Every structure is written in structure tokens, then in C-alpha cells.
Amino acid sequence: MTEFVATTPSLFPLPDPAKSELADLKGHQKGDLISGDESEAVVDVYDDARSTVVDEQLDAGLDRVVEGSLRWDDMLAHPLAVHDNVETGGIVRYYDNNNFYRDPRVTGELTSSGDVPADLAAAADLLDDEAPLQAVLPGPYSLADLATDEFYGDEREFLDAVASFLAGEVESFPAHETLFLLDPSLVAAPPDDDLAGVVPEAIDTVAGATDADVVVYTYFGALDEKTYAHLLDADIDAVGLDVVAADREGTVYNAVEYGITDDVALGVADGQNTLVESPETLRERAAWFTEQVPATDFERVYLSTNTEPFYLPVNKHRAKLDGVGAAADLEREVHA
């Protein structure tokens, strides 16, 4: 029997009232972005917004609730951008889209920060056992790929340092059911031959810091064969795959050719398109994938948007939350 679980990769669009208030409080320049030392007034706005997005997820019937990552002005680079031993440099394009982040230039040892754990603890307090908490972090490879190393001087050593930093953050997390590691760089900028084999070790470093189920969530297309095969060497509970992207046939090919984890996370709702899909369409997309992977009876299938949803208008994002929640609930348990 396959359990369908409705969830999201976090990084939500800011609720409109918070967006307006923060524009007045923070300003609009690069130097006005989140740095970890916000004023009490700014903190209060984010607290209210966090409460709003948690309630919206509960209303949508999601099976895993995220904090929302509303403070992540630098998208996946956020955990480094607010670190004491990181200087933010110039503006860099965020993958192949029209969003930009401050280049995090690592100038010292990546010690524990506590920034993400604090936000996650605030979300846990809001839930009060109403639904399981899902923690979200960038995967170690993507975070290293988005950053500039000016301290370690070696690509492998830097990846190991980023992984150890993330593991330290996880160790400070409140109790959580699932940990999503968002790793789109595995698709967008795959590791070269020298690094590909050590990526699973970096993932294991982070995954080993929690007893929760760990999902490495990839998106922006299909993984190349080498990267996919190496990813399966990591000690994780599920891989996350984009079944909205145009090259999704490559995703099926990888799963058939190289195998797949017992659980799988599928990006079935388009996180970058305002068209709101029906719950039936989302389940059809999941079935399109699972039915083509022979002899695999998935124990759990996570349903989600394929990318972070911060690209969407708030009303469309909320509608997609509702759709994902309803898609998982069409039949809570069915034969795969």
C-alpha cells in the first residue's frame, strides 16, 4: 500500500500585508536584506507572517508543515548569507531565472549559526502537535555551489565544511518528522567527476544528524545519469524528482535504469506557473511516474510543487497548497 503525503519545499511568497510592512521597515536596497540582526519591528512582522503561513498549510490539509522560510531573502543561499564568517558580495542570478541573491563569500570557519533552528522552533511552537513539522535546508552541494569559497581553498574540503555546518544546524532543530534537503544544483550544475563521488558523503553527513526521514529534493529538470546513480549511494529515505519539467522522461529512465528509493517525493504542481492544477491532475502526474517504474511498490509518495513556490502570487500559491492537500487525500491509501 502506498501512502500519499502532501507537503511543500518551503520558501513561500510573503503574505501581502507582510510584504507591504517590510518594504517600509527594511527598504529596497541590497544592504537592506536579512542579515540576522533585524530590528524588533521586523522580527514581529515575520512572526505574524509565519503564523499566517502555518495556518494556511493546516487549512489546506498538508501532512507535513514547514516554517515557510519567509526570511530567506537570498533563497537557498540564506543559511550562509546570515553567517558571521560570510561576507555578502555582489548580486548573482539565482539559477536560470529572473531572481537574484547576494553572493555569500565564505571568509572564515563555518561554525554553527542557529539562524534556521530558531525559525523552525518558532514554527514548532505554533503547531502544538496539530501536524508533523518538516524541516527544510539547502542540500550541501547546492549551498556550496551557490557560494564562493575564500577560506578553505579546496573544493572537496569546502563541500565537507558546508555539510558539517548544515549538520550542526540540524542538531539544533526541534523535533521534526521529515527533513527536505533542496538540491537543484545537482540538476542545474551537476558535480564534475572529481566531486560527484563525494556528494553522497556530504549528504550523509547532514542526514546523519537527524532521526527524521530525509528527502533529497531535486528540481529544474532531470538529473543526469551519473549524478543520479551517485545520489542513490546516499543513505536517505527518498529522492525528490521533478515530473513537471519538459525532460521528465529522463527522470523515468533514471529510475528504471538505476533503481530508486523505497519512498519518493514528486514535484507534481508547477511552482513557477500560475495555472492552478486540479487535484486529479496532480495525482495523474504522480501515477504517470510510479506506473512506469516496474516492480516498485513505493511505501510513501510525497506530493509537492516541483520548485520553491516563492515565484507565485500569494493567491495562486495558496490555491496550489489546497490542490496538493486535496491530491494526497483523494484516496489516503491506494495500491501503487
mmCIF file of C-alpha atoms in Angstrom:
data_model
loop_
_atom_site.group_PDB
_atom_site.id
_atom_site.type_symbol
_atom_site.label_atom_id
_atom_site.label_comp_id
_atom_site.label_asym_id
_atom_site.label_seq_id
_atom_site.Cartn_x
_atom_site.Cartn_y
_atom_site.Cartn_z
ATOM 1 C CA MET A 1 0.000 0.000 0.000
ATOM 2 C CA THR A 2 1.287 3.435 -0.905
ATOM 3 C CA GLU A 3 0.795 6.381 1.446
ATOM 4 C CA PHE A 4 0.434 9.762 -0.249
ATOM 5 C CA VAL A 5 1.797 12.686 1.768
ATOM 6 C CA ALA A 6 1.086 16.328 0.927
ATOM 7 C CA THR A 7 3.974 18.691 1.570
ATOM 8 C CA THR A 8 5.964 21.614 0.137
ATOM 9 C CA PRO A 9 9.633 22.626 -0.282
ATOM 10 C CA SER A 10 9.047 25.843 1.761
ATOM 11 C CA LEU A 11 10.385 29.246 0.559
ATOM 12 C CA PHE A 12 6.866 30.694 0.389
ATOM 13 C CA PRO A 13 5.927 34.063 -1.076
ATOM 14 C CA LEU A 14 5.475 36.645 1.662
ATOM 15 C CA PRO A 15 1.839 37.329 2.602
ATOM 16 C CA ASP A 16 0.804 40.656 1.107
ATOM 17 C CA PRO A 17 0.442 42.580 4.413
ATOM 18 C CA ALA A 18 3.924 41.473 5.482
ATOM 19 C CA LYS A 19 5.380 42.434 2.115
ATOM 20 C CA SER A 20 3.979 45.953 2.450
ATOM 21 C CA GLU A 21 5.129 46.402 6.051
ATOM 22 C CA LEU A 22 8.615 45.073 5.365
ATOM 23 C CA ALA A 23 9.039 47.356 2.363
ATOM 24 C CA ASP A 24 8.630 50.294 4.740
ATOM 25 C CA LEU A 25 10.743 48.806 7.539
ATOM 26 C CA LYS A 26 13.613 47.283 5.573
ATOM 27 C CA GLY A 27 13.941 49.360 2.449
ATOM 28 C CA HIS A 28 14.672 48.118 -1.057
ATOM 29 C CA GLN A 29 18.470 48.065 -1.386
ATOM 30 C CA LYS A 30 20.923 45.162 -1.227
ATOM 31 C CA GLY A 31 22.077 46.277 2.188
ATOM 32 C CA ASP A 32 18.520 46.126 3.491
ATOM 33 C CA LEU A 33 18.200 42.371 3.059
ATOM 34 C CA ILE A 34 18.092 39.986 6.019
ATOM 35 C CA SER A 35 21.394 39.781 7.888
ATOM 36 C CA GLY A 36 20.400 38.086 11.127
ATOM 37 C CA ASP A 37 20.262 41.243 13.272
ATOM 38 C CA GLU A 38 16.818 42.561 12.358
ATOM 39 C CA SER A 39 15.009 45.155 14.456
ATOM 40 C CA GLU A 40 12.247 44.091 16.811
ATOM 41 C CA ALA A 41 9.679 45.594 14.456
ATOM 42 C CA VAL A 42 10.950 43.492 11.540
ATOM 43 C CA VAL A 43 11.016 40.357 13.708
ATOM 44 C CA ASP A 44 7.387 40.962 14.705
ATOM 45 C CA VAL A 45 6.292 41.162 11.060
ATOM 46 C CA TYR A 46 7.985 37.878 10.248
ATOM 47 C CA ASP A 47 6.455 36.260 13.334
ATOM 48 C CA ASP A 48 2.968 37.276 12.208
ATOM 49 C CA ALA A 49 3.653 36.098 8.662
ATOM 50 C CA ARG A 50 4.948 32.747 9.927
ATOM 51 C CA SER A 51 1.746 32.236 11.895
ATOM 52 C CA THR A 52 -0.266 33.016 8.760
ATOM 53 C CA VAL A 53 1.524 30.516 6.530
ATOM 54 C CA VAL A 54 1.389 27.759 9.157
ATOM 55 C CA ASP A 55 -2.374 28.239 9.460
ATOM 56 C CA GLU A 56 -2.722 28.154 5.672
ATOM 57 C CA GLN A 57 -0.941 24.833 5.468
ATOM 58 C CA LEU A 58 -3.143 23.356 8.185
ATOM 59 C CA ASP A 59 -6.242 24.648 6.392
ATOM 60 C CA ALA A 60 -5.010 23.076 3.151
ATOM 61 C CA GLY A 61 -4.691 19.692 4.846
ATOM 62 C CA LEU A 62 -0.953 19.292 4.336
ATOM 63 C CA ASP A 63 0.539 16.246 6.028
ATOM 64 C CA ARG A 64 3.851 17.981 6.712
ATOM 65 C CA VAL A 65 4.013 21.644 7.709
ATOM 66 C CA VAL A 66 7.042 23.855 7.011
ATOM 67 C CA GLU A 67 8.156 27.114 8.579
ATOM 68 C CA GLY A 68 7.891 28.897 5.231
ATOM 69 C CA SER A 69 11.473 30.245 5.007
ATOM 70 C CA LEU A 70 9.999 33.730 4.779
ATOM 71 C CA ARG A 71 13.244 35.404 5.917
ATOM 72 C CA TRP A 72 15.252 33.792 3.124
ATOM 73 C CA ASP A 73 15.863 36.924 1.039
ATOM 74 C CA ASP A 74 18.772 35.098 -0.610
ATOM 75 C CA MET A 75 16.762 31.965 -1.352
ATOM 76 C CA LEU A 76 18.835 28.798 -0.805
ATOM 77 C CA ALA A 77 21.941 30.845 -0.013
ATOM 78 C CA HIS A 78 20.281 32.214 3.143
ATOM 79 C CA PRO A 79 21.971 29.998 5.780
ATOM 80 C CA LEU A 80 25.355 31.274 4.634
ATOM 81 C CA ALA A 81 24.293 34.856 3.882
ATOM 82 C CA VAL A 82 23.493 35.429 7.584
ATOM 83 C CA HIS A 83 26.614 33.651 8.922
ATOM 84 C CA ASP A 84 29.171 35.668 10.909
ATOM 85 C CA ASN A 85 32.090 34.314 8.844
ATOM 86 C CA VAL A 86 30.480 35.073 5.494
ATOM 87 C CA GLU A 87 30.559 38.380 3.643
ATOM 88 C CA THR A 88 27.842 39.029 1.093
ATOM 89 C CA GLY A 89 29.238 40.189 -2.223
ATOM 90 C CA GLY A 90 27.622 41.269 -5.453
ATOM 91 C CA ILE A 91 24.248 40.251 -6.798
ATOM 92 C CA VAL A 92 24.215 36.884 -8.611
ATOM 93 C CA ARG A 93 21.482 35.348 -10.757
ATOM 94 C CA TYR A 94 19.610 32.569 -8.948
ATOM 95 C CA TYR A 95 19.845 29.687 -11.407
ATOM 96 C CA ASP A 96 18.287 30.416 -14.803
ATOM 97 C CA ASN A 97 15.536 32.822 -13.800
ATOM 98 C CA ASN A 98 14.971 36.487 -13.001
ATOM 99 C CA ASN A 99 15.721 36.254 -9.277
ATOM 100 C CA PHE A 100 18.980 37.304 -7.671
ATOM 101 C CA TYR A 101 20.818 36.711 -4.399
ATOM 102 C CA ARG A 102 23.853 38.158 -2.654
ATOM 103 C CA ASP A 103 26.971 36.089 -3.299
ATOM 104 C CA PRO A 104 27.932 34.525 0.068
ATOM 105 C CA ARG A 105 31.735 34.718 0.244
ATOM 106 C CA VAL A 106 32.955 32.371 2.965
ATOM 107 C CA THR A 107 35.885 34.074 4.691
ATOM 108 C CA GLY A 108 36.185 32.007 7.870
ATOM 109 C CA GLU A 109 35.295 28.717 9.514
ATOM 110 C CA LEU A 110 31.680 27.636 9.078
ATOM 111 C CA THR A 111 30.721 27.181 12.709
ATOM 112 C CA SER A 112 27.134 26.612 13.867
ATOM 113 C CA SER A 113 24.821 29.584 13.351
ATOM 114 C CA GLY A 114 21.444 28.810 14.897
ATOM 115 C CA ASP A 115 19.505 31.032 12.487
ATOM 116 C CA VAL A 116 17.380 28.354 10.818
ATOM 117 C CA PRO A 117 16.879 26.362 14.061
ATOM 118 C CA ALA A 118 15.422 29.465 15.732
ATOM 119 C CA ASP A 119 12.864 29.969 12.968
ATOM 120 C CA LEU A 120 11.981 26.280 12.991
ATOM 121 C CA ALA A 121 11.481 26.310 16.751
ATOM 122 C CA ALA A 122 9.064 29.229 16.350
ATOM 123 C CA ALA A 123 7.070 27.205 13.802
ATOM 124 C CA ALA A 124 7.038 24.168 16.095
ATOM 125 C CA ASP A 125 5.541 26.307 18.870
ATOM 126 C CA LEU A 126 2.746 27.357 16.521
ATOM 127 C CA LEU A 127 1.885 23.786 15.549
ATOM 128 C CA ASP A 128 1.329 22.472 19.064
ATOM 129 C CA ASP A 129 1.206 18.881 17.719
ATOM 130 C CA GLU A 130 -1.517 19.727 15.167
ATOM 131 C CA ALA A 131 0.601 18.289 12.330
ATOM 132 C CA PRO A 132 4.132 16.922 11.882
ATOM 133 C CA LEU A 133 6.840 19.510 11.289
ATOM 134 C CA GLN A 134 9.028 19.332 8.198
ATOM 135 C CA ALA A 135 12.453 20.933 8.310
ATOM 136 C CA VAL A 136 13.943 22.364 5.118
ATOM 137 C CA LEU A 137 17.553 23.208 4.275
ATOM 138 C CA PRO A 138 19.553 23.593 1.099
ATOM 139 C CA GLY A 139 21.397 20.424 0.204
ATOM 140 C CA PRO A 140 25.143 20.628 0.851
ATOM 141 C CA TYR A 141 26.090 20.513 -2.816
ATOM 142 C CA SER A 142 23.680 23.296 -3.827
ATOM 143 C CA LEU A 143 24.706 25.527 -0.927
ATOM 144 C CA ALA A 144 28.380 25.080 -1.778
ATOM 145 C CA ASP A 145 27.636 25.655 -5.458
ATOM 146 C CA LEU A 146 25.837 28.935 -4.746
ATOM 147 C CA ALA A 147 28.647 30.229 -2.517
ATOM 148 C CA THR A 148 32.194 31.470 -3.060
ATOM 149 C CA ASP A 149 34.966 29.850 -1.035
ATOM 150 C CA GLU A 150 37.624 32.303 0.142
ATOM 151 C CA PHE A 151 38.778 30.301 3.165
ATOM 152 C CA TYR A 152 39.064 26.532 2.641
ATOM 153 C CA GLY A 153 40.817 26.603 -0.721
ATOM 154 C CA ASP A 154 39.816 23.114 -1.826
ATOM 155 C CA GLU A 155 36.544 22.094 -3.462
ATOM 156 C CA ARG A 156 36.148 18.864 -1.524
ATOM 157 C CA GLU A 157 37.130 20.429 1.770
ATOM 158 C CA PHE A 158 34.649 23.240 1.180
ATOM 159 C CA LEU A 159 31.822 20.796 0.430
ATOM 160 C CA ASP A 160 32.689 18.868 3.588
ATOM 161 C CA ALA A 161 32.691 22.089 5.615
ATOM 162 C CA VAL A 162 29.290 23.124 4.242
ATOM 163 C CA ALA A 163 27.894 19.671 5.044
ATOM 164 C CA SER A 164 29.260 19.802 8.592
ATOM 165 C CA PHE A 165 27.798 23.291 9.044
ATOM 166 C CA LEU A 166 24.371 22.080 7.922
ATOM 167 C CA ALA A 167 24.615 19.031 10.185
ATOM 168 C CA GLY A 168 25.308 21.332 13.104
ATOM 169 C CA GLU A 169 22.172 23.295 12.296
ATOM 170 C CA VAL A 170 20.109 20.094 12.111
ATOM 171 C CA GLU A 171 21.374 19.002 15.522
ATOM 172 C CA SER A 172 19.778 22.161 16.960
ATOM 173 C CA PHE A 173 16.406 21.629 15.258
ATOM 174 C CA PRO A 174 13.293 20.955 17.319
ATOM 175 C CA ALA A 175 11.603 17.590 16.811
ATOM 176 C CA HIS A 176 10.682 17.115 13.148
ATOM 177 C CA GLU A 177 9.172 14.303 11.118
ATOM 178 C CA THR A 178 10.895 14.954 7.808
ATOM 179 C CA LEU A 179 13.938 16.814 6.533
ATOM 180 C CA PHE A 180 13.900 18.071 2.949
ATOM 181 C CA LEU A 181 17.303 18.929 1.507
ATOM 182 C CA LEU A 182 16.712 21.125 -1.539
ATOM 183 C CA ASP A 183 19.417 20.327 -4.095
ATOM 184 C CA PRO A 184 18.578 21.836 -7.502
ATOM 185 C CA SER A 185 22.254 22.375 -8.361
ATOM 186 C CA LEU A 186 22.524 18.607 -8.837
ATOM 187 C CA VAL A 187 20.385 19.241 -11.936
ATOM 188 C CA ALA A 188 21.376 22.768 -12.930
ATOM 189 C CA ALA A 189 25.142 22.468 -12.358
ATOM 190 C CA PRO A 190 25.993 18.792 -11.830
ATOM 191 C CA PRO A 191 29.211 17.946 -9.982
ATOM 192 C CA ASP A 192 32.238 17.073 -12.079
ATOM 193 C CA ASP A 193 33.916 13.667 -11.917
ATOM 194 C CA ASP A 194 36.200 14.694 -9.066
ATOM 195 C CA LEU A 195 33.297 15.791 -6.863
ATOM 196 C CA ALA A 196 30.422 13.505 -7.897
ATOM 197 C CA GLY A 197 31.566 10.572 -5.793
ATOM 198 C CA VAL A 198 31.837 12.595 -2.569
ATOM 199 C CA VAL A 199 28.439 14.290 -2.832
ATOM 200 C CA PRO A 200 26.703 11.277 -1.205
ATOM 201 C CA GLU A 201 29.153 11.521 1.697
ATOM 202 C CA ALA A 202 28.242 15.185 2.180
ATOM 203 C CA ILE A 203 24.552 14.308 2.144
ATOM 204 C CA ASP A 204 25.155 11.510 4.664
ATOM 205 C CA THR A 205 26.852 13.990 6.990
ATOM 206 C CA VAL A 206 23.665 16.080 7.090
ATOM 207 C CA ALA A 207 21.258 13.143 7.107
ATOM 208 C CA GLY A 208 23.158 11.514 9.960
ATOM 209 C CA ALA A 209 22.357 14.461 12.224
ATOM 210 C CA THR A 210 18.636 13.600 12.409
ATOM 211 C CA ASP A 211 16.418 10.605 13.091
ATOM 212 C CA ALA A 212 13.767 12.059 10.771
ATOM 213 C CA ASP A 213 13.054 10.803 7.257
ATOM 214 C CA VAL A 214 15.436 12.546 4.858
ATOM 215 C CA VAL A 215 14.476 13.548 1.314
ATOM 216 C CA VAL A 216 16.972 14.973 -1.174
ATOM 217 C CA TYR A 217 14.713 17.101 -3.349
ATOM 218 C CA THR A 218 15.938 17.936 -6.856
ATOM 219 C CA TYR A 219 14.251 20.140 -9.452
ATOM 220 C CA PHE A 220 14.591 22.313 -12.570
ATOM 221 C CA GLY A 221 14.658 19.157 -14.673
ATOM 222 C CA ALA A 222 16.033 15.642 -14.756
ATOM 223 C CA LEU A 223 19.314 14.574 -13.160
ATOM 224 C CA ASP A 224 21.998 13.311 -15.497
ATOM 225 C CA GLU A 225 22.674 9.584 -15.217
ATOM 226 C CA LYS A 226 25.983 9.842 -13.374
ATOM 227 C CA THR A 227 24.663 12.262 -10.774
ATOM 228 C CA TYR A 228 21.513 10.204 -10.243
ATOM 229 C CA ALA A 229 23.463 6.968 -9.787
ATOM 230 C CA HIS A 230 25.760 8.607 -7.232
ATOM 231 C CA LEU A 231 22.807 10.135 -5.384
ATOM 232 C CA LEU A 232 21.411 6.662 -4.759
ATOM 233 C CA ASP A 233 24.590 5.883 -2.795
ATOM 234 C CA ALA A 234 23.497 8.364 -0.113
ATOM 235 C CA ASP A 235 21.808 6.981 2.994
ATOM 236 C CA ILE A 236 18.483 8.749 2.503
ATOM 237 C CA ASP A 237 14.843 7.740 2.658
ATOM 238 C CA ALA A 238 13.668 9.315 -0.591
ATOM 239 C CA VAL A 239 14.823 11.145 -3.676
ATOM 240 C CA GLY A 240 12.785 14.082 -4.902
ATOM 241 C CA LEU A 241 12.137 14.309 -8.630
ATOM 242 C CA ASP A 242 10.628 16.943 -10.909
ATOM 243 C CA VAL A 243 7.821 15.439 -13.011
ATOM 244 C CA VAL A 244 6.613 18.797 -14.340
ATOM 245 C CA ALA A 245 9.769 19.706 -16.279
ATOM 246 C CA ALA A 246 9.878 19.100 -20.022
ATOM 247 C CA ASP A 247 12.600 16.441 -19.718
ATOM 248 C CA ARG A 248 10.705 14.308 -17.221
ATOM 249 C CA GLU A 249 11.160 11.246 -19.445
ATOM 250 C CA GLY A 250 14.800 11.325 -18.381
ATOM 251 C CA THR A 251 13.654 11.091 -14.764
ATOM 252 C CA VAL A 252 11.700 7.930 -15.530
ATOM 253 C CA TYR A 253 14.654 6.499 -17.446
ATOM 254 C CA ASN A 254 16.973 7.016 -14.464
ATOM 255 C CA ALA A 255 14.564 5.316 -12.072
ATOM 256 C CA VAL A 256 14.094 2.322 -14.376
ATOM 257 C CA GLU A 257 17.778 2.002 -15.267
ATOM 258 C CA TYR A 258 19.390 2.612 -11.862
ATOM 259 C CA GLY A 259 16.630 1.903 -9.350
ATOM 260 C CA ILE A 260 15.070 4.213 -6.789
ATOM 261 C CA THR A 261 14.474 4.613 -3.071
ATOM 262 C CA ASP A 262 11.527 2.890 -1.345
ATOM 263 C CA ASP A 263 9.913 6.302 -0.862
ATOM 264 C CA VAL A 264 9.853 9.050 -3.468
ATOM 265 C CA ALA A 265 8.995 12.764 -3.490
ATOM 266 C CA LEU A 266 7.404 14.005 -6.690
ATOM 267 C CA GLY A 267 7.133 17.598 -7.849
ATOM 268 C CA VAL A 268 3.667 17.431 -9.419
ATOM 269 C CA ALA A 269 2.421 21.037 -9.154
ATOM 270 C CA ASP A 270 4.226 23.704 -11.172
ATOM 271 C CA GLY A 271 5.890 26.043 -8.687
ATOM 272 C CA GLN A 272 6.648 28.661 -11.351
ATOM 273 C CA ASN A 273 3.381 28.763 -13.295
ATOM 274 C CA THR A 274 0.220 30.491 -12.096
ATOM 275 C CA LEU A 275 -2.058 27.878 -13.672
ATOM 276 C CA VAL A 276 -3.676 26.022 -10.760
ATOM 277 C CA GLU A 277 -3.891 22.301 -11.478
ATOM 278 C CA SER A 278 -6.768 20.161 -10.198
ATOM 279 C CA PRO A 279 -6.083 17.524 -7.517
ATOM 280 C CA GLU A 280 -6.902 14.878 -10.121
ATOM 281 C CA THR A 281 -4.245 16.268 -12.474
ATOM 282 C CA LEU A 282 -1.660 16.193 -9.696
ATOM 283 C CA ARG A 283 -2.428 12.562 -8.917
ATOM 284 C CA GLU A 284 -2.319 11.708 -12.613
ATOM 285 C CA ARG A 285 1.182 13.192 -12.803
ATOM 286 C CA ALA A 286 2.258 11.090 -9.848
ATOM 287 C CA ALA A 287 0.754 7.990 -11.424
ATOM 288 C CA TRP A 288 2.475 8.788 -14.721
ATOM 289 C CA PHE A 289 5.771 8.324 -12.906
ATOM 290 C CA THR A 290 5.018 5.479 -10.497
ATOM 291 C CA GLU A 291 3.329 3.286 -13.100
ATOM 292 C CA GLN A 292 6.397 3.409 -15.338
ATOM 293 C CA VAL A 293 8.778 2.160 -12.656
ATOM 294 C CA PRO A 294 8.361 -1.632 -12.750
ATOM 295 C CA ALA A 295 8.389 -3.857 -9.678
ATOM 296 C CA THR A 296 8.415 -0.857 -7.358
ATOM 297 C CA ASP A 297 5.755 -0.655 -4.672
ATOM 298 C CA PHE A 298 6.508 2.720 -3.149
ATOM 299 C CA GLU A 299 5.826 2.828 0.563
ATOM 300 C CA ARG A 300 5.329 6.592 0.554
ATOM 301 C CA VAL A 301 4.930 9.209 -2.164
ATOM 302 C CA TYR A 302 5.352 12.843 -1.153
ATOM 303 C CA LEU A 303 3.392 15.249 -3.363
ATOM 304 C CA SER A 304 4.622 18.819 -3.719
ATOM 305 C CA THR A 305 5.243 21.734 -6.026
ATOM 306 C CA ASN A 306 8.233 20.905 -8.203
ATOM 307 C CA THR A 307 10.150 24.055 -7.195
ATOM 308 C CA GLU A 308 10.075 26.532 -4.360
ATOM 309 C CA PRO A 309 6.785 28.456 -4.694
ATOM 310 C CA PHE A 310 8.096 31.947 -3.883
ATOM 311 C CA TYR A 311 7.815 32.791 -7.600
ATOM 312 C CA LEU A 312 3.998 32.700 -7.358
ATOM 313 C CA PRO A 313 1.473 35.366 -6.377
ATOM 314 C CA VAL A 314 0.180 34.636 -2.884
ATOM 315 C CA ASN A 315 -3.333 33.704 -4.024
ATOM 316 C CA LYS A 316 -2.012 31.234 -6.592
ATOM 317 C CA HIS A 317 0.375 29.746 -4.053
ATOM 318 C CA ARG A 318 -2.482 29.202 -1.610
ATOM 319 C CA ALA A 319 -4.585 27.568 -4.321
ATOM 320 C CA LYS A 320 -1.717 25.204 -5.132
ATOM 321 C CA LEU A 321 -1.395 24.317 -1.432
ATOM 322 C CA ASP A 322 -5.071 23.392 -1.461
ATOM 323 C CA GLY A 323 -4.576 21.328 -4.600
ATOM 324 C CA VAL A 324 -1.648 19.360 -3.215
ATOM 325 C CA GLY A 325 -3.501 18.708 0.031
ATOM 326 C CA ALA A 326 -6.569 17.500 -1.824
ATOM 327 C CA ALA A 327 -4.499 15.366 -4.221
ATOM 328 C CA ALA A 328 -2.992 13.378 -1.366
ATOM 329 C CA ASP A 329 -6.453 12.979 0.165
ATOM 330 C CA LEU A 330 -8.237 11.649 -2.940
ATOM 331 C CA GLU A 331 -7.549 8.235 -1.506
ATOM 332 C CA ARG A 332 -5.394 8.308 1.571
ATOM 333 C CA GLU A 333 -4.023 4.841 0.796
ATOM 334 C CA VAL A 334 -4.208 3.110 -2.561
ATOM 335 C CA HIS A 335 -2.359 0.372 -4.354
ATOM 336 C CA ALA A 336 0.590 1.741 -6.325
#
